[in-house]
Amino acid sequence: MEYTAFARTWFLDPKKPALGRYPSLLDDDEKPPALESSLEDIGEYQRRLWANGRKALLLVIHGPDTSGKDSLIRTLATYADPAGFHAWSFSRPTATESAHDFLWRVTPLLPAYGQMVAFNRSHHEAVIAERVWPVRAEESYNWQARYRAIRDFEQHLVSEGTCVVKVWLNLSEDEHKRRLLKRLDKPRKRWKFDRSDIEGWKMRDKYQAYAEEALAATHTNEAPWFIVPGDRKPEARAIVAALVAEVLKSLAPDYPEEHPDVLEEYRTLLAENGVE
């Protein structure tokens, strides 16, 4: 599909893979689109997508721990029709999942036609986190083959009518540190703290390096990566909401039309049954 200039602003440049070269904050004079307006558009056009049942949207959200993936997805779902919207979260593969090919666990959760599905982490964990914390013998991995498999998998989805939008929430080291401490300081966030957060922080540089390689290797015109500044959650939510609204409008600009004869028959049947 064709993206507007606004959307292309956030495209990953494979020639510039280092995430440190992308902003984690908007400039003070930059104003993201109004969040509420975008959320209303998501609600409306997601219903049109559901009503038409011809296309689907897969939204992939990635970023380091504390980057706001959960809260972003909750925000995007504000006005979504639950009949046509689902969200799934992926963590370290279970023993059953790791006994299959790495795409096995995500395939059953892909959107059906008419649906919008958000993945909190995804099959891309198999070329980012799994490089830092392997789930099988390291010599058994072929990372270049996995990159090819992801590109082919997403190309297949697109060719069959599923739009794939991938977002990386770009978090600075200072903000990452601040949010980890916030999880300890605030009781309503403390439950989210896990020992793996410490391990993730210790391995931040390695994780970031693998992410840079993976994003560059899996960014395509058909399934692009968007690098969104993540240090301020309200701005990140506004940018991603605007992107999602734009995509939904292109996938389902109108509700499906019924033939006039069908509508007239429906009115007649209602009238015959006392509904006038």
mmCIF file of C-alpha atoms in Angstrom:
data_model
loop_
_atom_site.group_PDB
_atom_site.id
_atom_site.type_symbol
_atom_site.label_atom_id
_atom_site.label_comp_id
_atom_site.label_asym_id
_atom_site.label_seq_id
_atom_site.Cartn_x
_atom_site.Cartn_y
_atom_site.Cartn_z
ATOM 1 C CA MET A 1 0.000 0.000 0.000
ATOM 2 C CA GLU A 2 1.025 3.630 -0.365
ATOM 3 C CA TYR A 3 1.887 5.542 2.802
ATOM 4 C CA THR A 4 1.546 9.278 3.289
ATOM 5 C CA ALA A 5 4.463 11.595 3.976
ATOM 6 C CA PHE A 6 3.555 11.502 7.677
ATOM 7 C CA ALA A 7 3.869 7.717 7.812
ATOM 8 C CA ARG A 8 7.090 7.665 5.810
ATOM 9 C CA THR A 9 8.604 10.069 8.350
ATOM 10 C CA TRP A 10 8.878 7.120 10.734
ATOM 11 C CA PHE A 11 10.143 4.498 8.283
ATOM 12 C CA LEU A 12 13.299 2.632 9.205
ATOM 13 C CA ASP A 13 16.147 3.358 6.799
ATOM 14 C CA PRO A 14 18.007 0.031 6.309
ATOM 15 C CA LYS A 15 21.117 2.055 5.450
ATOM 16 C CA LYS A 16 20.893 3.631 8.922
ATOM 17 C CA PRO A 17 20.235 0.684 11.249
ATOM 18 C CA ALA A 18 21.592 2.128 14.516
ATOM 19 C CA LEU A 19 18.575 2.915 16.702
ATOM 20 C CA GLY A 20 20.605 5.582 18.473
ATOM 21 C CA ARG A 21 20.439 7.633 15.279
ATOM 22 C CA TYR A 22 16.654 7.806 15.488
ATOM 23 C CA PRO A 23 14.905 10.171 17.904
ATOM 24 C CA SER A 24 13.481 8.924 21.175
ATOM 25 C CA LEU A 25 11.918 12.372 21.753
ATOM 26 C CA LEU A 26 10.099 14.748 19.443
ATOM 27 C CA ASP A 27 11.517 18.229 19.100
ATOM 28 C CA ASP A 28 9.690 20.763 21.251
ATOM 29 C CA ASP A 29 8.204 22.426 18.162
ATOM 30 C CA GLU A 30 6.880 19.130 16.728
ATOM 31 C CA LYS A 31 3.238 18.390 17.444
ATOM 32 C CA PRO A 32 1.889 14.881 16.914
ATOM 33 C CA PRO A 33 -1.660 14.459 15.562
ATOM 34 C CA ALA A 34 -4.494 14.770 18.072
ATOM 35 C CA LEU A 35 -4.798 11.410 19.824
ATOM 36 C CA GLU A 36 -8.561 11.512 20.436
ATOM 37 C CA SER A 37 -9.322 12.234 16.782
ATOM 38 C CA SER A 38 -7.137 9.305 15.669
ATOM 39 C CA LEU A 39 -8.749 6.970 18.210
ATOM 40 C CA GLU A 40 -12.210 7.894 16.955
ATOM 41 C CA ASP A 41 -11.060 7.172 13.404
ATOM 42 C CA ILE A 42 -9.652 3.804 14.498
ATOM 43 C CA GLY A 43 -13.007 2.927 16.051
ATOM 44 C CA GLU A 44 -14.934 3.904 12.939
ATOM 45 C CA TYR A 45 -12.677 2.390 10.285
ATOM 46 C CA GLN A 46 -11.991 -0.764 12.256
ATOM 47 C CA ARG A 47 -15.768 -1.339 12.213
ATOM 48 C CA ARG A 48 -15.763 -0.777 8.447
ATOM 49 C CA LEU A 49 -12.929 -3.309 8.127
ATOM 50 C CA TRP A 50 -14.990 -5.784 10.181
ATOM 51 C CA ALA A 51 -18.138 -5.086 8.159
ATOM 52 C CA ASN A 52 -16.391 -5.647 4.819
ATOM 53 C CA GLY A 53 -14.517 -8.775 5.875
ATOM 54 C CA ARG A 54 -12.100 -8.598 2.949
ATOM 55 C CA LYS A 55 -8.845 -7.315 4.415
ATOM 56 C CA ALA A 56 -7.051 -7.695 7.740
ATOM 57 C CA LEU A 57 -4.539 -5.702 9.784
ATOM 58 C CA LEU A 58 -1.679 -7.154 11.828
ATOM 59 C CA LEU A 59 -0.063 -4.586 14.099
ATOM 60 C CA VAL A 60 3.274 -5.681 15.591
ATOM 61 C CA ILE A 61 4.548 -3.698 18.601
ATOM 62 C CA HIS A 62 8.126 -4.102 19.811
ATOM 63 C CA GLY A 63 10.533 -2.235 22.020
ATOM 64 C CA PRO A 64 12.650 -2.792 25.122
ATOM 65 C CA ASP A 65 11.128 -3.554 28.518
ATOM 66 C CA THR A 66 9.133 -0.595 29.924
ATOM 67 C CA SER A 67 8.710 0.984 26.474
ATOM 68 C CA GLY A 68 4.915 1.117 26.886
ATOM 69 C CA LYS A 69 3.729 -1.672 24.602
ATOM 70 C CA ASP A 70 0.826 -2.764 26.839
ATOM 71 C CA SER A 71 -0.484 0.744 27.466
ATOM 72 C CA LEU A 72 -0.163 1.608 23.778
ATOM 73 C CA ILE A 73 -2.312 -1.346 22.744
ATOM 74 C CA ARG A 74 -4.895 -0.533 25.446
ATOM 75 C CA THR A 75 -5.074 3.016 24.093
ATOM 76 C CA LEU A 76 -5.466 1.895 20.482
ATOM 77 C CA ALA A 77 -8.369 -0.334 21.556
ATOM 78 C CA THR A 78 -10.298 2.541 23.179
ATOM 79 C CA TYR A 79 -13.105 2.599 20.598
ATOM 80 C CA ALA A 80 -12.405 -0.698 18.843
ATOM 81 C CA ASP A 81 -15.226 -3.173 18.291
ATOM 82 C CA PRO A 82 -14.225 -6.225 20.371
ATOM 83 C CA ALA A 83 -15.821 -8.522 17.794
ATOM 84 C CA GLY A 84 -13.123 -7.560 15.305
ATOM 85 C CA PHE A 85 -10.159 -6.653 17.517
ATOM 86 C CA HIS A 86 -7.833 -8.948 19.435
ATOM 87 C CA ALA A 87 -4.480 -8.524 21.193
ATOM 88 C CA TRP A 88 -1.924 -11.202 21.974
ATOM 89 C CA SER A 89 1.289 -11.095 23.988
ATOM 90 C CA PHE A 90 4.386 -13.236 23.405
ATOM 91 C CA SER A 91 7.133 -13.942 25.913
ATOM 92 C CA ARG A 92 9.897 -16.548 26.046
ATOM 93 C CA PRO A 93 8.820 -19.645 24.039
ATOM 94 C CA THR A 94 7.473 -22.514 26.114
ATOM 95 C CA ALA A 95 8.909 -26.017 25.770
ATOM 96 C CA THR A 96 6.047 -26.920 23.416
ATOM 97 C CA GLU A 97 6.529 -23.808 21.300
ATOM 98 C CA SER A 98 10.288 -24.223 21.047
ATOM 99 C CA ALA A 99 9.774 -27.798 19.829
ATOM 100 C CA HIS A 100 8.200 -26.362 16.650
ATOM 101 C CA ASP A 101 9.435 -23.957 13.994
ATOM 102 C CA PHE A 102 9.517 -20.398 15.323
ATOM 103 C CA LEU A 103 6.491 -19.227 13.302
ATOM 104 C CA TRP A 104 4.267 -21.989 14.688
ATOM 105 C CA ARG A 105 3.143 -20.142 17.799
ATOM 106 C CA VAL A 106 1.992 -16.967 16.040
ATOM 107 C CA THR A 107 0.239 -18.525 13.047
ATOM 108 C CA PRO A 108 -3.039 -19.500 14.830
ATOM 109 C CA LEU A 109 -3.343 -15.962 16.228
ATOM 110 C CA LEU A 110 -3.118 -14.083 12.935
ATOM 111 C CA PRO A 111 -6.126 -11.903 12.042
ATOM 112 C CA ALA A 112 -8.954 -13.338 10.031
ATOM 113 C CA TYR A 113 -10.349 -11.197 7.227
ATOM 114 C CA GLY A 114 -12.141 -8.259 8.796
ATOM 115 C CA GLN A 115 -10.052 -8.342 11.961
ATOM 116 C CA MET A 116 -7.414 -6.072 13.452
ATOM 117 C CA VAL A 117 -4.938 -7.939 15.677
ATOM 118 C CA ALA A 118 -2.173 -6.421 17.788
ATOM 119 C CA PHE A 119 0.880 -8.442 18.785
ATOM 120 C CA ASN A 120 2.765 -7.340 21.911
ATOM 121 C CA ARG A 121 6.116 -8.739 20.748
ATOM 122 C CA SER A 122 5.834 -11.311 17.962
ATOM 123 C CA HIS A 123 7.676 -13.727 15.682
ATOM 124 C CA HIS A 124 10.436 -11.104 15.598
ATOM 125 C CA GLU A 125 11.381 -12.165 19.124
ATOM 126 C CA ALA A 126 12.872 -15.215 17.413
ATOM 127 C CA VAL A 127 15.598 -13.023 15.872
ATOM 128 C CA ILE A 128 16.033 -10.525 18.726
ATOM 129 C CA ALA A 129 15.425 -11.846 22.259
ATOM 130 C CA GLU A 130 16.179 -15.430 21.280
ATOM 131 C CA ARG A 131 19.660 -14.367 20.222
ATOM 132 C CA VAL A 132 20.273 -13.000 23.713
ATOM 133 C CA TRP A 133 18.491 -15.828 25.567
ATOM 134 C CA PRO A 134 18.529 -18.940 23.321
ATOM 135 C CA VAL A 135 15.934 -21.672 23.813
ATOM 136 C CA ARG A 136 17.937 -24.330 21.958
ATOM 137 C CA ALA A 137 21.558 -25.128 21.191
ATOM 138 C CA GLU A 138 23.144 -21.999 19.733
ATOM 139 C CA GLU A 139 24.808 -23.902 16.862
ATOM 140 C CA SER A 140 21.345 -24.956 15.639
ATOM 141 C CA TYR A 141 20.313 -21.394 14.771
ATOM 142 C CA ASN A 142 20.579 -19.915 11.298
ATOM 143 C CA TRP A 143 19.745 -16.228 11.713
ATOM 144 C CA GLN A 144 19.930 -15.322 8.027
ATOM 145 C CA ALA A 145 17.502 -18.127 7.235
ATOM 146 C CA ARG A 146 15.143 -16.807 9.909
ATOM 147 C CA TYR A 147 15.300 -13.315 8.410
ATOM 148 C CA ARG A 148 14.380 -14.776 5.009
ATOM 149 C CA ALA A 149 11.566 -16.784 6.564
ATOM 150 C CA ILE A 150 10.125 -13.653 8.220
ATOM 151 C CA ARG A 151 10.297 -11.646 4.999
ATOM 152 C CA ASP A 152 8.634 -14.472 3.048
ATOM 153 C CA PHE A 153 6.020 -15.012 5.772
ATOM 154 C CA GLU A 154 5.030 -11.348 5.867
ATOM 155 C CA GLN A 155 5.090 -11.080 2.071
ATOM 156 C CA HIS A 156 2.697 -14.039 1.958
ATOM 157 C CA LEU A 157 0.361 -12.362 4.459
ATOM 158 C CA VAL A 158 0.346 -9.132 2.463
ATOM 159 C CA SER A 159 -0.286 -10.912 -0.841
ATOM 160 C CA GLU A 160 -3.270 -12.669 0.753
ATOM 161 C CA GLY A 161 -4.853 -9.441 2.026
ATOM 162 C CA THR A 162 -3.348 -8.829 5.472
ATOM 163 C CA CYS A 163 -1.625 -5.479 5.981
ATOM 164 C CA VAL A 164 1.413 -5.796 8.279
ATOM 165 C CA VAL A 165 2.495 -2.727 10.259
ATOM 166 C CA LYS A 166 5.488 -3.074 12.603
ATOM 167 C CA VAL A 167 6.313 -0.473 15.257
ATOM 168 C CA TRP A 168 9.504 -0.154 17.298
ATOM 169 C CA LEU A 169 9.142 2.101 20.347
ATOM 170 C CA ASN A 170 12.547 3.770 20.520
ATOM 171 C CA LEU A 171 13.484 4.298 24.165
ATOM 172 C CA SER A 172 16.597 6.139 25.325
ATOM 173 C CA GLU A 173 18.857 4.559 27.940
ATOM 174 C CA ASP A 174 18.089 7.301 30.474
ATOM 175 C CA GLU A 175 14.332 6.891 30.074
ATOM 176 C CA HIS A 176 14.619 3.118 30.244
ATOM 177 C CA LYS A 177 16.462 3.468 33.559
ATOM 178 C CA ARG A 178 13.872 5.940 34.906
ATOM 179 C CA ARG A 179 10.981 3.615 34.109
ATOM 180 C CA LEU A 180 12.639 0.617 35.736
ATOM 181 C CA LEU A 181 12.987 2.622 38.940
ATOM 182 C CA LYS A 182 9.391 3.808 38.613
ATOM 183 C CA ARG A 183 8.224 0.199 38.649
ATOM 184 C CA LEU A 184 9.747 -0.141 42.102
ATOM 185 C CA ASP A 185 8.587 3.211 43.437
ATOM 186 C CA LYS A 186 4.901 3.026 42.445
ATOM 187 C CA PRO A 187 2.726 0.296 44.023
ATOM 188 C CA ARG A 188 0.415 0.171 40.989
ATOM 189 C CA LYS A 189 3.418 -0.643 38.784
ATOM 190 C CA ARG A 190 5.431 -2.765 41.211
ATOM 191 C CA TRP A 191 3.598 -5.953 40.283
ATOM 192 C CA LYS A 192 5.069 -5.690 36.770
ATOM 193 C CA PHE A 193 8.634 -5.848 38.033
ATOM 194 C CA ASP A 194 10.370 -9.161 37.417
ATOM 195 C CA ARG A 195 13.933 -10.402 37.797
ATOM 196 C CA SER A 196 14.046 -10.652 34.014
ATOM 197 C CA ASP A 197 13.850 -6.836 33.932
ATOM 198 C CA ILE A 198 17.268 -6.732 35.609
ATOM 199 C CA GLU A 199 18.634 -9.274 33.166
ATOM 200 C CA GLY A 200 17.179 -7.273 30.294
ATOM 201 C CA TRP A 201 18.837 -4.108 31.546
ATOM 202 C CA LYS A 202 22.210 -5.860 31.895
ATOM 203 C CA MET A 203 21.915 -7.141 28.318
ATOM 204 C CA ARG A 204 20.500 -3.895 26.896
ATOM 205 C CA ASP A 205 23.425 -3.185 24.548
ATOM 206 C CA LYS A 206 23.437 -6.696 23.109
ATOM 207 C CA TYR A 207 19.640 -6.710 22.769
ATOM 208 C CA GLN A 208 19.747 -3.335 21.027
ATOM 209 C CA ALA A 209 22.439 -4.505 18.606
ATOM 210 C CA TYR A 210 20.468 -7.599 17.636
ATOM 211 C CA ALA A 211 17.318 -5.512 17.272
ATOM 212 C CA GLU A 212 19.111 -3.128 14.906
ATOM 213 C CA GLU A 213 20.255 -6.020 12.735
ATOM 214 C CA ALA A 214 16.854 -7.719 12.760
ATOM 215 C CA LEU A 215 14.859 -4.583 11.947
ATOM 216 C CA ALA A 216 17.114 -3.743 8.994
ATOM 217 C CA ALA A 217 16.917 -7.338 7.718
ATOM 218 C CA THR A 218 13.109 -7.578 7.959
ATOM 219 C CA HIS A 219 12.103 -4.082 6.804
ATOM 220 C CA THR A 220 10.383 -4.290 3.407
ATOM 221 C CA ASN A 221 8.150 -2.023 1.359
ATOM 222 C CA GLU A 222 5.288 -4.451 1.950
ATOM 223 C CA ALA A 223 5.812 -4.801 5.719
ATOM 224 C CA PRO A 224 7.785 -1.780 6.928
ATOM 225 C CA TRP A 225 9.162 -0.967 10.365
ATOM 226 C CA PHE A 226 8.198 2.372 11.904
ATOM 227 C CA ILE A 227 10.665 3.768 14.449
ATOM 228 C CA VAL A 228 8.564 5.841 16.850
ATOM 229 C CA PRO A 229 10.056 8.113 19.557
ATOM 230 C CA GLY A 230 9.124 6.381 22.812
ATOM 231 C CA ASP A 231 10.433 8.552 25.653
ATOM 232 C CA ARG A 232 7.107 10.375 26.035
ATOM 233 C CA LYS A 233 4.222 7.942 26.068
ATOM 234 C CA PRO A 234 1.499 10.433 25.042
ATOM 235 C CA GLU A 235 3.459 11.414 21.925
ATOM 236 C CA ALA A 236 4.240 7.804 21.011
ATOM 237 C CA ARG A 237 0.563 6.865 21.373
ATOM 238 C CA ALA A 238 -0.517 9.799 19.215
ATOM 239 C CA ILE A 239 1.926 8.911 16.432
ATOM 240 C CA VAL A 240 1.028 5.214 16.373
ATOM 241 C CA ALA A 241 -2.704 5.941 16.565
ATOM 242 C CA ALA A 242 -2.402 8.247 13.561
ATOM 243 C CA LEU A 243 -0.501 5.538 11.638
ATOM 244 C CA VAL A 244 -3.109 2.886 12.449
ATOM 245 C CA ALA A 245 -5.988 5.209 11.540
ATOM 246 C CA GLU A 246 -4.324 5.955 8.203
ATOM 247 C CA VAL A 247 -3.900 2.272 7.399
ATOM 248 C CA LEU A 248 -7.469 1.376 8.369
ATOM 249 C CA LYS A 249 -8.864 4.146 6.172
ATOM 250 C CA SER A 250 -6.995 2.717 3.196
ATOM 251 C CA LEU A 251 -8.130 -0.851 3.917
ATOM 252 C CA ALA A 252 -11.838 -0.102 4.390
ATOM 253 C CA PRO A 253 -12.834 3.415 3.322
ATOM 254 C CA ASP A 254 -16.575 2.602 3.202
ATOM 255 C CA TYR A 255 -19.145 0.193 4.557
ATOM 256 C CA PRO A 256 -20.242 -2.547 2.134
ATOM 257 C CA GLU A 257 -23.178 -1.665 -0.087
ATOM 258 C CA GLU A 258 -26.269 -3.841 -0.374
ATOM 259 C CA HIS A 259 -28.266 -4.139 -3.584
ATOM 260 C CA PRO A 260 -31.459 -1.995 -3.413
ATOM 261 C CA ASP A 261 -33.596 -5.066 -4.176
ATOM 262 C CA VAL A 262 -32.183 -6.839 -1.115
ATOM 263 C CA LEU A 263 -32.976 -3.860 1.102
ATOM 264 C CA GLU A 264 -36.506 -3.644 -0.249
ATOM 265 C CA GLU A 265 -37.053 -7.351 0.354
ATOM 266 C CA TYR A 266 -35.794 -6.928 3.917
ATOM 267 C CA ARG A 267 -38.218 -4.044 4.543
ATOM 268 C CA THR A 268 -41.089 -6.130 3.155
ATOM 269 C CA LEU A 269 -40.264 -9.096 5.392
ATOM 270 C CA LEU A 270 -40.092 -6.817 8.453
ATOM 271 C CA ALA A 271 -43.435 -5.252 7.568
ATOM 272 C CA GLU A 272 -45.045 -8.678 7.133
ATOM 273 C CA ASN A 273 -43.894 -9.521 10.630
ATOM 274 C CA GLY A 274 -45.233 -6.361 12.216
ATOM 275 C CA VAL A 275 -42.048 -4.283 12.147
ATOM 276 C CA GLU A 276 -42.859 -0.981 10.419
#
